CSV table of C-alpha atoms and ligand atoms in Angstrom, one decimal:
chain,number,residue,atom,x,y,z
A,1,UNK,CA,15.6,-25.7,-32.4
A,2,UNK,CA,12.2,-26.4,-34.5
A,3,UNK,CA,9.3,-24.7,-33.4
A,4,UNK,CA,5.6,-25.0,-34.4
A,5,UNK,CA,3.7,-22.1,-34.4
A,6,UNK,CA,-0.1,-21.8,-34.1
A,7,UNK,CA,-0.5,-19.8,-37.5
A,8,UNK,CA,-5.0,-20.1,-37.4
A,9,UNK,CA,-6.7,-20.9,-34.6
A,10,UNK,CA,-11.1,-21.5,-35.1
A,11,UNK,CA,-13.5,-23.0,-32.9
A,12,UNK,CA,-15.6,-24.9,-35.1
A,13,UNK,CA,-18.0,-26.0,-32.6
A,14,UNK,CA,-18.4,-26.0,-28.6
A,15,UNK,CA,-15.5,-27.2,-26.9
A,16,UNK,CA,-13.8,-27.9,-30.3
A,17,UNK,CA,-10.8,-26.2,-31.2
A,18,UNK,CA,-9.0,-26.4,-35.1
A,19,UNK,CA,-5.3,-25.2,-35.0
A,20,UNK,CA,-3.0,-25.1,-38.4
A,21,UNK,CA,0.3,-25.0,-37.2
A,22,UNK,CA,3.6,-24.5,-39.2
A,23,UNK,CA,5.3,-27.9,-39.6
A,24,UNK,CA,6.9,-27.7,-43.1
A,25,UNK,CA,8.5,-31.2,-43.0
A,26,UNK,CA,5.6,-32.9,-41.3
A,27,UNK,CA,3.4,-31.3,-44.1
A,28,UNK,CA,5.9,-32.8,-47.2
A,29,UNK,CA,5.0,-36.5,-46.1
A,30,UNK,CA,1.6,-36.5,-44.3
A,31,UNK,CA,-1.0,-38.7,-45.6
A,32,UNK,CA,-4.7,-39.3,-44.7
A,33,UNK,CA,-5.1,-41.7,-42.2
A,34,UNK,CA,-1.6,-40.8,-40.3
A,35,UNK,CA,-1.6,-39.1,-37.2
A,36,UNK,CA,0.7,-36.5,-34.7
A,37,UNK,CA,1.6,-36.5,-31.5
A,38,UNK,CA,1.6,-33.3,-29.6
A,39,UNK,CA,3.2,-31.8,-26.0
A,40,UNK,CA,2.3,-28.4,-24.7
A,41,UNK,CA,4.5,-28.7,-20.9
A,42,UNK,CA,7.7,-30.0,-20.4
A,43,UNK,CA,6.3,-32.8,-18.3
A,44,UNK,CA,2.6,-33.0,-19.9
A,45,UNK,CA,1.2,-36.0,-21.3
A,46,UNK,CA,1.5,-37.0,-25.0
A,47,UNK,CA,-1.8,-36.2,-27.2
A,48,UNK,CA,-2.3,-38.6,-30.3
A,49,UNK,CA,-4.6,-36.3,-33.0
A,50,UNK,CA,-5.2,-37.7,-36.2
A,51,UNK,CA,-4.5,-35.1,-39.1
A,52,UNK,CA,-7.0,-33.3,-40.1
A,53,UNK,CA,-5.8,-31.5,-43.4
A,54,UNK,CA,-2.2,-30.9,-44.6
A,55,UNK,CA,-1.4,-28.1,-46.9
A,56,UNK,CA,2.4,-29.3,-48.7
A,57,UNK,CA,2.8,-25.7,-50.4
A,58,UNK,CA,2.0,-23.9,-47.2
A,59,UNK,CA,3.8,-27.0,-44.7
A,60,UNK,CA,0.6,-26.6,-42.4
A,61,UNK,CA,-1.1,-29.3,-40.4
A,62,UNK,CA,-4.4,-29.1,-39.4
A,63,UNK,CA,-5.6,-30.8,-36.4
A,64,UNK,CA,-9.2,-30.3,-34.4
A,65,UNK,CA,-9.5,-31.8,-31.0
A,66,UNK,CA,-12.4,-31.7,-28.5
A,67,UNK,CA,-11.6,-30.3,-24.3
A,68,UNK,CA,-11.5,-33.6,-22.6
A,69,UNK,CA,-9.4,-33.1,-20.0
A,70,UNK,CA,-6.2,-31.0,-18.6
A,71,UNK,CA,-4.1,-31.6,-21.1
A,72,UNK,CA,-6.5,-30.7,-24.0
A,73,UNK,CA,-8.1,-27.8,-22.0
A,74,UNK,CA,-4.6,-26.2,-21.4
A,75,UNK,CA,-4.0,-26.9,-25.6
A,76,UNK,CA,-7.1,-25.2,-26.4
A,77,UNK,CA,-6.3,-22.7,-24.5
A,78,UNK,CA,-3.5,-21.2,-26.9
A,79,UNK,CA,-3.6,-18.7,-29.2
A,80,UNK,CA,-2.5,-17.8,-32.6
A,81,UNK,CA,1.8,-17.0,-32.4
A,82,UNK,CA,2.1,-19.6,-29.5
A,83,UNK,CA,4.5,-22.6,-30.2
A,84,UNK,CA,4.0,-25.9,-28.9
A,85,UNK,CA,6.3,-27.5,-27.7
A,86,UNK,CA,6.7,-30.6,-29.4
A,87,UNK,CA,4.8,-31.9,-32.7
A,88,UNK,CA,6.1,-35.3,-34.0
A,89,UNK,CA,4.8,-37.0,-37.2
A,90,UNK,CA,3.9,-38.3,-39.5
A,91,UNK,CA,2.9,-41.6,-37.4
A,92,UNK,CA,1.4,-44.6,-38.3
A,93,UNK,CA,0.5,-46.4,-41.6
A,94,UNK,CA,-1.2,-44.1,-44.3
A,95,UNK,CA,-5.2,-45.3,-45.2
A,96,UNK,CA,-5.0,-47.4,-48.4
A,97,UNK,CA,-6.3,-45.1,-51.0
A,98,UNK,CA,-6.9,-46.7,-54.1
A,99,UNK,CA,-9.9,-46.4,-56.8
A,100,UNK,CA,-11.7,-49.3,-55.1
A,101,UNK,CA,-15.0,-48.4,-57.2
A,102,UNK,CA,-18.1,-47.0,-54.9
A,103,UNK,CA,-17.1,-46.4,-51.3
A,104,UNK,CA,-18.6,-45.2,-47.6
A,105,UNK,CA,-16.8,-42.7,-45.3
A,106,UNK,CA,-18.3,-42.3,-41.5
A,107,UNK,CA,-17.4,-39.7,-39.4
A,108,UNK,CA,-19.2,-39.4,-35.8
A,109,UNK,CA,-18.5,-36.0,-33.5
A,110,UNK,CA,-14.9,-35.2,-34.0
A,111,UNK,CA,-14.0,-38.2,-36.0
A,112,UNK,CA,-15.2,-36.5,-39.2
A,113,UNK,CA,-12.1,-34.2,-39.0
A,114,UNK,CA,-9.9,-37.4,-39.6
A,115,UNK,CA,-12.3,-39.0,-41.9
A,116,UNK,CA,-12.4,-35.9,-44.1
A,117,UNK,CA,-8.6,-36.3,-46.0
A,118,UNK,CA,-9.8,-39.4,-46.2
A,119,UNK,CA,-12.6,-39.0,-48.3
A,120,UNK,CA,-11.2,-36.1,-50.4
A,121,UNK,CA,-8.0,-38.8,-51.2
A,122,UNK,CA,-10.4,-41.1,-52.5
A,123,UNK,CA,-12.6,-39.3,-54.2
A,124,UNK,CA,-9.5,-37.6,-55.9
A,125,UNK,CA,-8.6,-41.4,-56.8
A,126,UNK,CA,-11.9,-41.7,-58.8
A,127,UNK,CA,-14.0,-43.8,-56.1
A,128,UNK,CA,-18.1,-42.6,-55.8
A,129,UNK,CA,-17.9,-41.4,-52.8
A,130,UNK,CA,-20.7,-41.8,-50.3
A,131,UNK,CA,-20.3,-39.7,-47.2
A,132,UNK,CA,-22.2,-40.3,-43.6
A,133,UNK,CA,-21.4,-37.8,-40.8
A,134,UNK,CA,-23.2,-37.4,-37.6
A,135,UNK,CA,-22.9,-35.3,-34.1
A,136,UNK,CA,-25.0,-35.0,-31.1
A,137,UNK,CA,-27.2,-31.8,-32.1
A,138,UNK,CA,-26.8,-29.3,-35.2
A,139,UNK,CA,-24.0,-27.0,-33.7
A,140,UNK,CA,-21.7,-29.6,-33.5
A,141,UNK,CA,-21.5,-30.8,-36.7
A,142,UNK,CA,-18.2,-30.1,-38.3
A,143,UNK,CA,-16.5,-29.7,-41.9
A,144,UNK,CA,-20.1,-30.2,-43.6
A,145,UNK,CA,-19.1,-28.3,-47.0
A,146,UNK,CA,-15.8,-29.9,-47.3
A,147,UNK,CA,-17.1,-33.2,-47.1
A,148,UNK,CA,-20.0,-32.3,-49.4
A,149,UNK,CA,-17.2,-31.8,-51.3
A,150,UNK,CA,-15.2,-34.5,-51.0
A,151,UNK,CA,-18.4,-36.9,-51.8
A,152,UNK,CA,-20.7,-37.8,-54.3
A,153,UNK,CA,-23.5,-38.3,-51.5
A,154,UNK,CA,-23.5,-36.9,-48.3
A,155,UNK,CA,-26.0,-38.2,-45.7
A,156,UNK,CA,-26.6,-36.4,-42.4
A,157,UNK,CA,-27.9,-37.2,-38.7
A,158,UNK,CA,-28.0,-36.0,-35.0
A,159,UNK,CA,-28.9,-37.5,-32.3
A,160,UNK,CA,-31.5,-35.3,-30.9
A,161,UNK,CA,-33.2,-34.7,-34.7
A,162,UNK,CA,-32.1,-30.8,-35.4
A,163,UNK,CA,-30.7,-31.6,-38.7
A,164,UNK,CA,-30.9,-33.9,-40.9
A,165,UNK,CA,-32.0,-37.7,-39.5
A,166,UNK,CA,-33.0,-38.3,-36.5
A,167,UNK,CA,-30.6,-40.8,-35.3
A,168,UNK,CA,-26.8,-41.7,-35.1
A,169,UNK,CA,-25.0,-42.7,-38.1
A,170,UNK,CA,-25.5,-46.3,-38.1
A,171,UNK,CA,-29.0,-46.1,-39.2
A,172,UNK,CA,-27.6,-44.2,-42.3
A,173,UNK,CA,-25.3,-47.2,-43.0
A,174,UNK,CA,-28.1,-49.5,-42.8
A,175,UNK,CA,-30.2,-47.3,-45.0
A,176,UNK,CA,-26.5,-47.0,-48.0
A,177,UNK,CA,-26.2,-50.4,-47.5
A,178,UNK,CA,-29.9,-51.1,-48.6
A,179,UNK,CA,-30.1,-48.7,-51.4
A,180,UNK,CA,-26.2,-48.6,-53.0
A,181,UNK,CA,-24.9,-51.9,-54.6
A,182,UNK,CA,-21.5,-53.4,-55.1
A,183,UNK,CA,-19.8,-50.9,-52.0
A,184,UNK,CA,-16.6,-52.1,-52.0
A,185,UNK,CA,-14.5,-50.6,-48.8
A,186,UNK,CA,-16.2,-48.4,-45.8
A,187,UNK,CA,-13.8,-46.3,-43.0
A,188,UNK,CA,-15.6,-45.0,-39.8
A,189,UNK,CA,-13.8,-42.5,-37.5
A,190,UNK,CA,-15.8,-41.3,-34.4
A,191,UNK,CA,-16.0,-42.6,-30.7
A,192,UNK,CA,-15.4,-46.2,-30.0
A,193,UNK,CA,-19.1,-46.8,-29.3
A,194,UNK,CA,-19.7,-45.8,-32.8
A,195,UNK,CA,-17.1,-47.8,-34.7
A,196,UNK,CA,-18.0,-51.3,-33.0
A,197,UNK,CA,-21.8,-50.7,-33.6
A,198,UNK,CA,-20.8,-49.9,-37.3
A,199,UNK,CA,-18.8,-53.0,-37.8
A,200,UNK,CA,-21.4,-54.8,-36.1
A,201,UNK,CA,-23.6,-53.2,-38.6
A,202,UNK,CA,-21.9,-54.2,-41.2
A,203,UNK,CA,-20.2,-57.5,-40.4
A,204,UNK,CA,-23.3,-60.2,-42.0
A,205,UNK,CA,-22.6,-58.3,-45.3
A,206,UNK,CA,-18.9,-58.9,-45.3
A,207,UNK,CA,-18.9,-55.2,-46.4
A,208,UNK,CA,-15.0,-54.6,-45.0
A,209,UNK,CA,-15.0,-52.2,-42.5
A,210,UNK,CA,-11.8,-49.9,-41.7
A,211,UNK,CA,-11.8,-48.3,-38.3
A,212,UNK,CA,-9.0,-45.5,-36.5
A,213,UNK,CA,-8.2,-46.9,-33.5
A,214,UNK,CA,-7.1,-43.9,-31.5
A,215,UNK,CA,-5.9,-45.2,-28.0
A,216,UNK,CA,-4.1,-44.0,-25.3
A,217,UNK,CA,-0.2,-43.3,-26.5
A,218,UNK,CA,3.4,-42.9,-25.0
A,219,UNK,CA,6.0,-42.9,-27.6
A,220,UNK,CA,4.4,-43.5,-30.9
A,221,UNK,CA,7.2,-45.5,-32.1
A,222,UNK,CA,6.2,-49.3,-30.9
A,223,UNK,CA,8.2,-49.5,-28.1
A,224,UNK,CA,6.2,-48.5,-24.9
A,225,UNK,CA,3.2,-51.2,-25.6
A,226,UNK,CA,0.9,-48.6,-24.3
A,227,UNK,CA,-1.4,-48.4,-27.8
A,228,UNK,CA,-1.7,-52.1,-28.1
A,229,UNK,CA,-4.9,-53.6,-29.4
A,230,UNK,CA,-5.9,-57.1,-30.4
A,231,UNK,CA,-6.7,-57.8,-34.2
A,232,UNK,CA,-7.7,-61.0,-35.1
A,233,UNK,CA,-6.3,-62.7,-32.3
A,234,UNK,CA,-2.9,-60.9,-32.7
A,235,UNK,CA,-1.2,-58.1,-30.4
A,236,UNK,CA,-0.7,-54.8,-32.4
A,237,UNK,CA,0.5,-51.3,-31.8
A,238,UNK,CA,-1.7,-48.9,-33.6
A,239,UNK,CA,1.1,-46.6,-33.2
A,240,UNK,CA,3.4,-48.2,-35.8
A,241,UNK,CA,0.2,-51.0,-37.1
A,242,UNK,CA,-2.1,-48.3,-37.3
A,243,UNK,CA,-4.0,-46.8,-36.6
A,244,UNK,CA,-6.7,-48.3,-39.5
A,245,UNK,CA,-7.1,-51.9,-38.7
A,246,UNK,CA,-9.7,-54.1,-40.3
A,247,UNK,CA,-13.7,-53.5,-38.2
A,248,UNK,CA,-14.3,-56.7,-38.1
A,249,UNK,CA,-11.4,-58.5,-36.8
A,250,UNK,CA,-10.9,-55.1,-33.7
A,251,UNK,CA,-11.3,-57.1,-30.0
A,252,UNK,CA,-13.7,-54.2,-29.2
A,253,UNK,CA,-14.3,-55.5,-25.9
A,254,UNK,CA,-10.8,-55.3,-24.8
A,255,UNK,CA,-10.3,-51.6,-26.7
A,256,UNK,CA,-13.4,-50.4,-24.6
A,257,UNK,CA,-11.7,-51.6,-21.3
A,258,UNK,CA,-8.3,-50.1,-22.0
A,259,UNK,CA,-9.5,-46.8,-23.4
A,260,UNK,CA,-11.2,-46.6,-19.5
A,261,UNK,CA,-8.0,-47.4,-17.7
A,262,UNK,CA,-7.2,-44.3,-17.0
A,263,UNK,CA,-10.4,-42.3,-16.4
A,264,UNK,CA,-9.9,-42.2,-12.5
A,265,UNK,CA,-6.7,-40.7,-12.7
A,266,UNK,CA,-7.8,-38.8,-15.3
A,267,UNK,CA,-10.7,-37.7,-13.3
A,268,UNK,CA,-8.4,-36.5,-10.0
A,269,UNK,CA,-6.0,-34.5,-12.2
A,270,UNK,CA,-9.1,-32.6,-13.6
A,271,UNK,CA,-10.5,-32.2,-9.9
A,272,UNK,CA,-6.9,-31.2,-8.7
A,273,UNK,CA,-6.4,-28.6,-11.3
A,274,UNK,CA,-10.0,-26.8,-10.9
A,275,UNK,CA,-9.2,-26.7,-6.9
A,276,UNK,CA,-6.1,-24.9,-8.1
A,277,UNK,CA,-3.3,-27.1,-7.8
A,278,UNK,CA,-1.4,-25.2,-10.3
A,279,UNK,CA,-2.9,-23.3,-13.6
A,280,UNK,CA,-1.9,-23.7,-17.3
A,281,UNK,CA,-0.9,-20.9,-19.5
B,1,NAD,P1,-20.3,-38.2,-29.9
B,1,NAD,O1,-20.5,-38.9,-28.7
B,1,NAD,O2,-20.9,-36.8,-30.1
B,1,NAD,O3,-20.9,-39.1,-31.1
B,1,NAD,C1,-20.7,-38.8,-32.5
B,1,NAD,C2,-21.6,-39.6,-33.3
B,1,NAD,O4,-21.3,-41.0,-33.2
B,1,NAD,C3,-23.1,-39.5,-32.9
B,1,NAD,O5,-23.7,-38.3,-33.4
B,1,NAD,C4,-23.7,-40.8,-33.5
B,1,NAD,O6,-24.0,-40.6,-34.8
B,1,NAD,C5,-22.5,-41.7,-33.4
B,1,NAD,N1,-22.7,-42.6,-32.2
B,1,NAD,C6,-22.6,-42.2,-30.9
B,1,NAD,N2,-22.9,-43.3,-30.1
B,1,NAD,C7,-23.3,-44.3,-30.9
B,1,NAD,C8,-23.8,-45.6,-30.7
B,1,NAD,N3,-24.0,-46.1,-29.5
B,1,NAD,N4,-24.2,-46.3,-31.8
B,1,NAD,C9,-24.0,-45.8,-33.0
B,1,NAD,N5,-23.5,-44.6,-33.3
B,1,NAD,C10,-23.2,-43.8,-32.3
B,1,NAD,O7,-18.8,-38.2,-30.3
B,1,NAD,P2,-17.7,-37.1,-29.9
B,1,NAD,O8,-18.0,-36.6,-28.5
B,1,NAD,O9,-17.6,-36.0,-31.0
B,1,NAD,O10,-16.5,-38.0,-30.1
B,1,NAD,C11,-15.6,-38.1,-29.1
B,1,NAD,C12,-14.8,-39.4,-29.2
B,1,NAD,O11,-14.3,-39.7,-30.6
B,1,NAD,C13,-13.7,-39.4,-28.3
B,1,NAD,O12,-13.7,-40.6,-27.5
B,1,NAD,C14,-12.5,-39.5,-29.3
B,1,NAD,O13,-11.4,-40.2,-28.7
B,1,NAD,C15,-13.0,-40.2,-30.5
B,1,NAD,N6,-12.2,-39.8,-31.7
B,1,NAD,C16,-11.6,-40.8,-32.3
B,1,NAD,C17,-10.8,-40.5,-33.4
B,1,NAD,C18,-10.1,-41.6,-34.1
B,1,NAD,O14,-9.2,-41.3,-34.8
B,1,NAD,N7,-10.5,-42.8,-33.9
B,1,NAD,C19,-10.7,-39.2,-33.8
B,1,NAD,C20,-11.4,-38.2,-33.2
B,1,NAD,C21,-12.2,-38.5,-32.1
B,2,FES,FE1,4.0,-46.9,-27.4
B,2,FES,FE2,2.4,-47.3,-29.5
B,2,FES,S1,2.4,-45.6,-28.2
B,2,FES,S2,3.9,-48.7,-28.6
């Protein structure tokens, strides 16, 4: 039987957790942009991460996640020398890294964790690299060196003003697209708020626009339906499509409305499990 140990475990900010876990064949074919899926229980719900880092030498993947619920609460809770209990990937398409010239890479909150091997792949491509990352207040901002190295410009904000601008990351794009010429391809990684406003922000330029669509998820193969968004008028699985599709062309009003689905339920099993209707490990 394979098992996936928890070799490092790091809480990088409040209420995030970082975990590299032993997964030597998942390490020899990850690529930025692809995602895992992840069970802790027997009968627990499936959890979608987008990779954070992959190390082939060491056949470690890196994922960071944020407490949200049950499920992620329980996962958090685990500690270096646990296993989980299953670990499935690579998943979905690879990000098309190519030398593309001057490019933009937005990560908002826990989305820079995804949108950092994606920067680092196309800087290591040759593209200039312009970096925008932005959380809520100071504390939460996450992987700051590594993208600083992983860019040629790195721009910061927070909402409530405690570093860097005062503001969320959109008004940074405004400001790169104002002062940079000839950007060729942006990617934006954060909560779905973020990602519409940013292809908003960016549609009237035609600057294209690649968001990670990171709904909910069942079997990761394309069979279950559960991940499907619309693009461009068309039905697609991010599991098997994605999870990149094209900013501008993302049914955002649709994604918003299935993303909530499930927040009652999601709501009870979090009020069930503090009133002590059974405990996690
Ligand atoms: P958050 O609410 O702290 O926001 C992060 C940043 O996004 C903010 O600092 C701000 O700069 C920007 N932002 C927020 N609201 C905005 C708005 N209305 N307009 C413009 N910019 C805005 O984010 P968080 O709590 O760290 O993120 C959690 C969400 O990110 C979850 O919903 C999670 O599912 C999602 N996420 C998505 C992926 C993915 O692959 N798509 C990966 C990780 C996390
Ligand atoms: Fe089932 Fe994508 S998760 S089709």
């Amino acid at each position: 039987m394979v098992v996936f140990p928890i070799l490092h475990k790091e809480v990088p900010a409040p209420s995030l957790t970082l975990f590299v876990v032993k997964a030597p064949e998942i390490a020899a074919k990850a690529e930025p942009g692809q995602f895992v899926i992840l069970r802790v229980e027997e009968k627990g719900e499936r959890i979608p991460l987008t990779i954070a880092d992959f190390d082939r030498q060491a056949g470690t993947i890196t994922v960071i996640f944020q407490e949200v619920g049950y499920t992620t609460t329980c996962l958090a809770r685990l500690a270096v020398g646990d296993e989980l209990l299953d670990f499935v990937g690579p998943l979905g398409l690879p990000s098309e890294i190519e030398n593309y010239g001057k490019v933009v890479c937005v990560g908002g909150g826990v989305g820079i964790a995804p949108v950092y091997p994606i920067a680092r792949a196309l800087k290591e491509a040759g593209n200039h690299v312009i970096s925008i990352i932005g959380a809520r207040t100071k504390e939460l901002l996450i992987l700051e060196s590594e993208m600083a190295r992983a860019s040629d410009r790195l721009l910061v904000a927070t909402d409530d003003g405690s570093y860097g601008h005062h503001g969320f990351v959109t008004d940074l794009v405004r400001q790169v697209m104002e002062e940079e010429k000839d950007l060729a391809v942006l990617w934006a990684i954060g909560p779905m708020i973020m990602m519409k406003n940013v292809a908003e922000t960016t549609r009237p330029s035609g600057l294209k626009t690649m968001v990670s669509m990171n709904p909910i998820m069942v079997d990761g193969t394309g069979m279950c339906g559960a991940c499907r968004v619309s693009v461009g008028g068309e039905t697609k699985f991010a599991c098997v499509d994605g999870p990149e599709f094209d900013g501008h062309l993302v049914d955002w009003n649709l994604a918003v409305r299935r993303a909530a689905m499930y927040r009652d339920e999601e709501q009870r099993v979090i009020a069930y499990h503090q009133g002590g209707g059974c405990g996690c490990h």
